[in-house]
Coordinates of C-alpha atoms in Angstrom, one line a residue:
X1083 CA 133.5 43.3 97.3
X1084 CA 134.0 43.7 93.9
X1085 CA 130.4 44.1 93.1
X1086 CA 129.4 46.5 95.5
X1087 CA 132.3 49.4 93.9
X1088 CA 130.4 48.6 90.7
X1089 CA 126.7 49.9 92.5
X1090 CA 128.6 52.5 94.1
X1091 CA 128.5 55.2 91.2
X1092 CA 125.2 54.1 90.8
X1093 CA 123.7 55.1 93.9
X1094 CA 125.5 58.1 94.5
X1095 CA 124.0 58.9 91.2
X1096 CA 120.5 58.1 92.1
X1097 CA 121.1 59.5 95.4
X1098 CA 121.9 63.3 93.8
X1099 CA 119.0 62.7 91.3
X1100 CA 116.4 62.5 94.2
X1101 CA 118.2 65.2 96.2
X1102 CA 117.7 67.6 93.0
X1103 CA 114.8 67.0 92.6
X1104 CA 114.0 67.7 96.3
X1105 CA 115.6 70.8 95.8
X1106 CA 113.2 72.0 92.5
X1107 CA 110.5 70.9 95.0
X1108 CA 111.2 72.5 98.2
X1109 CA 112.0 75.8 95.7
X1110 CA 109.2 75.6 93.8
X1111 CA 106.6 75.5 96.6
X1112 CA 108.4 78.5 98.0
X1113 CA 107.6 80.8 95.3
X1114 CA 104.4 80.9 96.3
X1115 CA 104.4 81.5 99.7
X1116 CA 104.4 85.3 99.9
X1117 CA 100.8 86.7 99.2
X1118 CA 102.3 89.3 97.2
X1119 CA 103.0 86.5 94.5
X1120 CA 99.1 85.8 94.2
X1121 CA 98.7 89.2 93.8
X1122 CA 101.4 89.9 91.2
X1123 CA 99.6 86.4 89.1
X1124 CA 96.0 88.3 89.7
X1125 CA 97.4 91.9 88.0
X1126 CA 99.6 89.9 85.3
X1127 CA 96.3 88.0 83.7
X1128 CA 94.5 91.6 84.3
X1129 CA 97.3 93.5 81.7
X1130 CA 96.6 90.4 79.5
X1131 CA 93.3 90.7 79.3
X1132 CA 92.6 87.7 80.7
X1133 CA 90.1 88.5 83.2
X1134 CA 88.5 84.5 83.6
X1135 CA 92.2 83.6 84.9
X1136 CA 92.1 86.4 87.3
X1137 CA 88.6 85.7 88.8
X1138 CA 89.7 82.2 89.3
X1139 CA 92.4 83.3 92.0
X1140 CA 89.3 84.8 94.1
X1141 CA 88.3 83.6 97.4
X1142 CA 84.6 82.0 97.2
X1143 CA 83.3 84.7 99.1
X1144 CA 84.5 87.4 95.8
X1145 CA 83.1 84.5 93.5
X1146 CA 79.8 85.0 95.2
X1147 CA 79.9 88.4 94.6
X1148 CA 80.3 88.3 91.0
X1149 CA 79.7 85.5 88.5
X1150 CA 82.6 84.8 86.6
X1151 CA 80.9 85.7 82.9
X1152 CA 79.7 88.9 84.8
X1153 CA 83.2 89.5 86.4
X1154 CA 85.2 88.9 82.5
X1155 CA 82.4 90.9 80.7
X1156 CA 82.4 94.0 83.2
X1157 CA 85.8 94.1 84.1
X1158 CA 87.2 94.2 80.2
X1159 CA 84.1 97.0 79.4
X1160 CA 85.2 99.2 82.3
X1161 CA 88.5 99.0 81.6
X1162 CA 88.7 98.9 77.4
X1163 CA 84.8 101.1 77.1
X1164 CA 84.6 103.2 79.7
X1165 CA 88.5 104.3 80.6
X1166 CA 89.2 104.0 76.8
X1167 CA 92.7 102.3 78.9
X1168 CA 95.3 100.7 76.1
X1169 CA 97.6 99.1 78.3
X1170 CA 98.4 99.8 82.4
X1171 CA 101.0 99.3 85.0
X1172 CA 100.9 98.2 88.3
X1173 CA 103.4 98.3 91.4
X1174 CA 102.9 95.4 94.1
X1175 CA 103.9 97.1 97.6
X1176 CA 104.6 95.3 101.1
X1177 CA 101.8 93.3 102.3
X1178 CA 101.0 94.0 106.2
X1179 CA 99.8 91.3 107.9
X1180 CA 96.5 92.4 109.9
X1181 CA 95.2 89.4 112.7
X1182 CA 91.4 90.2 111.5
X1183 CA 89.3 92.2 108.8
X1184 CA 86.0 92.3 107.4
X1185 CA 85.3 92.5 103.6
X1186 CA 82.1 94.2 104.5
X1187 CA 80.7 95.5 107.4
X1188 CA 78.0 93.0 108.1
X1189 CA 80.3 90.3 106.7
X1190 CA 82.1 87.9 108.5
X1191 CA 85.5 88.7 109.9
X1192 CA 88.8 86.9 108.1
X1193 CA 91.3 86.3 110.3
X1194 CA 95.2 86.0 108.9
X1195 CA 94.5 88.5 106.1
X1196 CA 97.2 90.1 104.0
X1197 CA 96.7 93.9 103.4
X1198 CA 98.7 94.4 99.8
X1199 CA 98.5 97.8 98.4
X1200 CA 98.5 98.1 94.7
X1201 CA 99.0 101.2 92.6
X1202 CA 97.4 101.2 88.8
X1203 CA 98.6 103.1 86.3
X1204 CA 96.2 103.3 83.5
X1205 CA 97.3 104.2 80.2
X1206 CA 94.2 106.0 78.4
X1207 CA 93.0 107.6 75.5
X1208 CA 91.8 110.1 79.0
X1209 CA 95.8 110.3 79.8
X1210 CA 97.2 108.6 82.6
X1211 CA 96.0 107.8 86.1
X1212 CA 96.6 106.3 88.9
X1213 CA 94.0 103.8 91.0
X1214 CA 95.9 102.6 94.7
X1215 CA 94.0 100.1 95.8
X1216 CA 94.4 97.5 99.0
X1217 CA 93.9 94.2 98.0
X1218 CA 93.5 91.9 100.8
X1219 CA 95.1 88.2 100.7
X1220 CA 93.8 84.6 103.2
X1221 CA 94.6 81.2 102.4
X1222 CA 91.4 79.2 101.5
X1223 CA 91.7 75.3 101.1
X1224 CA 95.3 75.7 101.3
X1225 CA 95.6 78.7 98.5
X1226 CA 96.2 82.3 98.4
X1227 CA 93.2 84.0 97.4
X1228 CA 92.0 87.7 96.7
X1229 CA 89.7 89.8 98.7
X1230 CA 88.3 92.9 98.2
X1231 CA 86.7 95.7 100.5
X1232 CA 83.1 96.6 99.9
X1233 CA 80.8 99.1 102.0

């Protein structure tokens, strides 16, 4: 009897180990749950410049669209070149779940698709302006990725 009160602290300990650990789990993976949060990643690596990080969170069908050299190479001349934009802000609104939507009009239709507006505030040597744009949010392989329309 004696020998079991001596394990006792012992697996209660372990016990509350695995249980917090769990825990850091089960709130970790909920973090990214919302498609806002893929979107709020995509705009974050845009303000830093770090337009390879933000391609990668693309669905395949956007990475066929645009090369990933072509993508970082446009994307920082349109914004640094052409805007003359410094430095921009961005505002992540609602997302709206829609049951089916087509990222061009002879393209195939997604179905489960996020609608996430985003309003731009670019920062320029032009002044300010302000870009809304929807950005449009479906699980592929498991992952929140980034869609966006084209006519």
């Amino acid at each position: 009897m004696k020998i079991r009160r001596k394990h006792q602290p012992f697996i209660v300990t372990i016990m509350v180990v695995v249980l917090f650990i769990f825990f850091l789990f089960f709130i970790s993976s909920m973090k990214s749950k919302k498609p806002e949060d893929v979107v709020n990643t995509f705009y974050r690596y845009e303000q830093k410049g770090d337009f390879g990080s933000s391609w990668d969170l693309f669905h395949s069908k956007m990475k066929e669209r645009f090369s990933k050299n072509s993508y970082v190479t446009e994307r920082s001349h349109i914004y640094m070149s052409h805007f003359g934009v410094t430095t921009f802000s961005y505002k992540v609104h609602e997302a709206k779940k829609l049951s089916s939507w087509k990222m061009m009009k002879e393209g195939p239709a997604f179905t489960n698709v996020y609608e996430v507006p985003v309003e731009i505030d670019f920062h320029s040597k032009f002044g300010t302006f302000t870009i809304w744009q929807n950005v449009y949010v479906v699980k592929e392989k498991q992952k929140w990725t980034i869609l966006w329309e084209f006519q």
